[in-house]
mmCIF file of C-alpha atoms in Angstrom:
data_model
loop_
_atom_site.group_PDB
_atom_site.id
_atom_site.type_symbol
_atom_site.label_atom_id
_atom_site.label_comp_id
_atom_site.label_asym_id
_atom_site.label_seq_id
_atom_site.Cartn_x
_atom_site.Cartn_y
_atom_site.Cartn_z
ATOM 1 C CA MET A 5 -20.922 39.125 13.204
ATOM 2 C CA ALA A 6 -22.679 36.844 10.697
ATOM 3 C CA TYR A 7 -20.483 36.698 7.572
ATOM 4 C CA ALA A 8 -20.131 34.763 4.303
ATOM 5 C CA ASN A 9 -17.944 35.150 1.225
ATOM 6 C CA ALA A 10 -17.486 33.619 -2.240
ATOM 7 C CA SER A 11 -15.336 34.537 -5.246
ATOM 8 C CA VAL A 12 -15.384 33.809 -8.950
ATOM 9 C CA VAL A 13 -13.248 34.719 -11.964
ATOM 10 C CA LEU A 14 -15.312 35.749 -14.990
ATOM 11 C CA GLN A 15 -14.317 36.088 -18.609
ATOM 12 C CA GLY A 16 -15.310 39.430 -20.088
ATOM 13 C CA LYS A 17 -14.743 43.133 -19.815
ATOM 14 C CA LEU A 18 -14.606 44.617 -16.325
ATOM 15 C CA GLU A 19 -17.020 47.398 -17.266
ATOM 16 C CA GLU A 20 -19.607 44.982 -18.661
ATOM 17 C CA ILE A 21 -19.419 42.660 -15.660
ATOM 18 C CA PHE A 22 -19.619 45.538 -13.178
ATOM 19 C CA GLU A 23 -22.629 47.143 -14.901
ATOM 20 C CA TYR A 24 -24.422 43.796 -15.169
ATOM 21 C CA ILE A 25 -24.112 43.158 -11.426
ATOM 22 C CA LEU A 26 -24.903 46.788 -10.554
ATOM 23 C CA ASP A 27 -28.239 46.609 -12.397
ATOM 24 C CA GLY A 28 -30.323 44.603 -9.939
ATOM 25 C CA ARG A 29 -32.896 43.899 -12.642
ATOM 26 C CA ASN A 30 -30.427 41.225 -13.801
ATOM 27 C CA ASN A 31 -30.616 39.392 -10.447
ATOM 28 C CA GLN A 32 -33.256 36.965 -11.716
ATOM 29 C CA THR A 33 -30.823 35.671 -14.356
ATOM 30 C CA TRP A 34 -28.222 34.488 -11.863
ATOM 31 C CA ARG A 35 -29.912 34.320 -8.462
ATOM 32 C CA PRO A 36 -32.494 31.503 -8.438
ATOM 33 C CA GLY A 37 -34.189 32.749 -5.258
ATOM 34 C CA VAL A 38 -35.203 36.078 -6.814
ATOM 35 C CA LYS A 39 -38.824 36.225 -8.024
ATOM 36 C CA THR A 40 -39.089 39.870 -9.081
ATOM 37 C CA VAL A 41 -36.927 42.993 -9.119
ATOM 38 C CA GLU A 42 -37.970 46.520 -10.011
ATOM 39 C CA TYR A 43 -36.061 49.772 -10.312
ATOM 40 C CA LEU A 44 -38.633 52.560 -10.273
ATOM 41 C CA SER A 45 -36.338 55.553 -10.764
ATOM 42 C CA GLU A 46 -35.266 57.035 -14.060
ATOM 43 C CA GLU A 47 -31.986 58.141 -12.483
ATOM 44 C CA PRO A 48 -28.810 56.292 -13.464
ATOM 45 C CA ILE A 49 -28.077 53.369 -11.149
ATOM 46 C CA GLY A 50 -25.539 54.229 -8.475
ATOM 47 C CA ALA A 51 -25.291 55.057 -4.779
ATOM 48 C CA GLY A 52 -28.754 55.749 -3.416
ATOM 49 C CA ALA A 53 -30.563 53.547 -5.962
ATOM 50 C CA VAL A 54 -33.305 51.390 -4.459
ATOM 51 C CA PHE A 55 -34.455 48.094 -5.952
ATOM 52 C CA LEU A 56 -37.757 46.504 -4.944
ATOM 53 C CA GLN A 57 -37.080 42.779 -4.766
ATOM 54 C CA GLU A 58 -39.138 39.725 -3.876
ATOM 55 C CA MET A 59 -37.537 36.411 -2.982
ATOM 56 C CA LYS A 60 -38.908 32.881 -2.952
ATOM 57 C CA GLY A 61 -39.664 31.900 0.620
ATOM 58 C CA PRO A 62 -41.060 28.750 2.139
ATOM 59 C CA PRO A 63 -43.762 27.164 -0.071
ATOM 60 C CA THR A 64 -46.433 29.669 -1.097
ATOM 61 C CA ARG A 65 -44.600 32.582 0.573
ATOM 62 C CA THR A 66 -42.831 35.545 -0.946
ATOM 63 C CA ILE A 67 -40.329 37.532 1.096
ATOM 64 C CA LYS A 68 -39.626 41.204 0.453
ATOM 65 C CA ALA A 69 -35.906 41.901 0.223
ATOM 66 C CA ASP A 70 -35.737 45.447 -1.107
ATOM 67 C CA TYR A 71 -32.261 46.906 -1.139
ATOM 68 C CA LYS A 72 -30.406 50.187 -1.488
ATOM 69 C CA ILE A 73 -26.999 50.672 -3.058
ATOM 70 C CA ILE A 74 -24.979 52.426 -0.360
ATOM 71 C CA GLU A 75 -21.637 52.588 -2.182
ATOM 72 C CA CYS A 76 -20.764 52.524 -5.869
ATOM 73 C CA ASP A 77 -17.098 52.980 -6.746
ATOM 74 C CA ARG A 78 -17.240 52.430 -10.500
ATOM 75 C CA TYR A 79 -15.514 49.232 -11.622
ATOM 76 C CA LYS A 80 -14.146 48.564 -8.115
ATOM 77 C CA LYS A 81 -16.880 48.133 -5.498
ATOM 78 C CA ILE A 82 -20.638 47.915 -4.996
ATOM 79 C CA SER A 83 -22.169 47.762 -1.509
ATOM 80 C CA PHE A 84 -25.856 47.412 -0.736
ATOM 81 C CA LEU A 85 -28.083 47.226 2.327
ATOM 82 C CA ILE A 86 -31.106 44.938 2.538
ATOM 83 C CA LEU A 87 -33.936 47.186 3.753
ATOM 84 C CA ASN A 88 -36.479 44.596 4.897
ATOM 85 C CA GLY A 89 -36.955 40.868 5.247
ATOM 86 C CA PRO A 90 -35.924 38.436 7.929
ATOM 87 C CA TYR A 91 -32.280 39.567 7.689
ATOM 88 C CA THR A 92 -30.836 42.999 6.898
ATOM 89 C CA PRO A 93 -27.188 42.436 5.949
ATOM 90 C CA VAL A 94 -24.790 44.569 3.969
ATOM 91 C CA GLY A 95 -23.586 42.929 0.781
ATOM 92 C CA THR A 96 -20.403 43.889 -1.058
ATOM 93 C CA PHE A 97 -19.002 43.077 -4.479
ATOM 94 C CA LEU A 98 -15.300 43.757 -5.081
ATOM 95 C CA PHE A 99 -13.887 43.702 -8.618
ATOM 96 C CA ALA A 100 -10.296 43.247 -9.810
ATOM 97 C CA VAL A 101 -8.708 42.459 -13.159
ATOM 98 C CA THR A 102 -6.297 39.502 -12.970
ATOM 99 C CA ASP A 103 -4.325 37.482 -15.495
ATOM 100 C CA GLU A 104 -7.152 34.912 -15.488
ATOM 101 C CA GLY A 105 -10.033 37.385 -16.004
ATOM 102 C CA VAL A 106 -12.182 39.574 -13.777
ATOM 103 C CA SER A 107 -12.214 38.486 -10.153
ATOM 104 C CA VAL A 108 -15.497 39.190 -8.356
ATOM 105 C CA ASP A 109 -15.653 38.740 -4.585
ATOM 106 C CA PHE A 110 -19.147 38.735 -3.035
ATOM 107 C CA SER A 111 -19.628 38.961 0.720
ATOM 108 C CA MET A 112 -22.527 39.529 3.090
ATOM 109 C CA GLU A 113 -22.365 40.487 6.730
ATOM 110 C CA GLU A 114 -24.673 41.556 9.492
ATOM 111 C CA ALA A 115 -22.880 43.299 12.331
ATOM 112 C CA ASP A 116 -23.814 42.626 15.938
ATOM 113 C CA VAL A 117 -25.401 39.298 14.973
ATOM 114 C CA ILE A 118 -23.923 35.933 15.868
ATOM 115 C CA SER A 119 -25.968 33.248 14.184
ATOM 116 C CA LEU A 120 -24.863 30.070 12.433
ATOM 117 C CA GLU A 121 -28.277 29.967 10.727
ATOM 118 C CA ARG A 122 -27.748 33.411 9.212
ATOM 119 C CA GLU A 123 -24.197 32.579 8.177
ATOM 120 C CA ALA A 124 -25.465 29.464 6.402
ATOM 121 C CA HIS A 125 -28.147 31.522 4.640
ATOM 122 C CA PHE A 126 -25.643 34.217 3.637
ATOM 123 C CA GLN A 127 -23.258 31.557 2.318
ATOM 124 C CA LYS A 128 -26.030 30.137 0.126
ATOM 125 C CA VAL A 129 -26.745 33.619 -1.236
ATOM 126 C CA VAL A 130 -23.121 34.556 -1.975
ATOM 127 C CA ASN A 131 -22.500 31.185 -3.620
ATOM 128 C CA ASP A 132 -24.939 32.286 -6.345
ATOM 129 C CA ILE A 133 -22.016 34.337 -7.710
ATOM 130 C CA HIS A 134 -20.860 31.131 -9.409
ATOM 131 C CA ASN A 135 -23.995 31.245 -11.601
ATOM 132 C CA LEU A 136 -22.514 34.279 -13.365
ATOM 133 C CA GLN A 137 -19.846 32.098 -14.973
ATOM 134 C CA GLU A 138 -22.412 30.464 -17.223
ATOM 135 C CA HIS A 139 -23.830 33.820 -18.282
ATOM 136 C CA PHE A 140 -20.476 35.310 -19.224
ATOM 137 C CA GLU A 141 -19.190 32.121 -20.872
ATOM 138 C CA ARG A 142 -22.185 32.185 -23.258
ATOM 139 C CA LYS A 143 -21.283 35.673 -24.502
#
């Protein structure tokens, strides 16, 4: 299995942090590889929501990386599945309130795949979670 994980402790309210991460339209503010994100539904964001996302690829290329939220346990867990692109992992955010703040654990995995290249890519993606610190420290 290709797997990567990163964690961060954020200052702020659990509900605000959870909702910010849940709304994929915010991805461009903390994930530098994201070019565009759209949510076409008028339904509230939760399990079943699909986001149309384009990522920066090699020079002059854009890679589609649309995703679907497959699990949304309010204020505890968000899981999503990448629907297209070169890799189709499951990503998971876990949330917990600690004495230091709100702990957010971000992992990505692709079952039945053993690839150091994918693990390195997933690690780069999950490390973007650290970019959220700047956003929530400015508030």
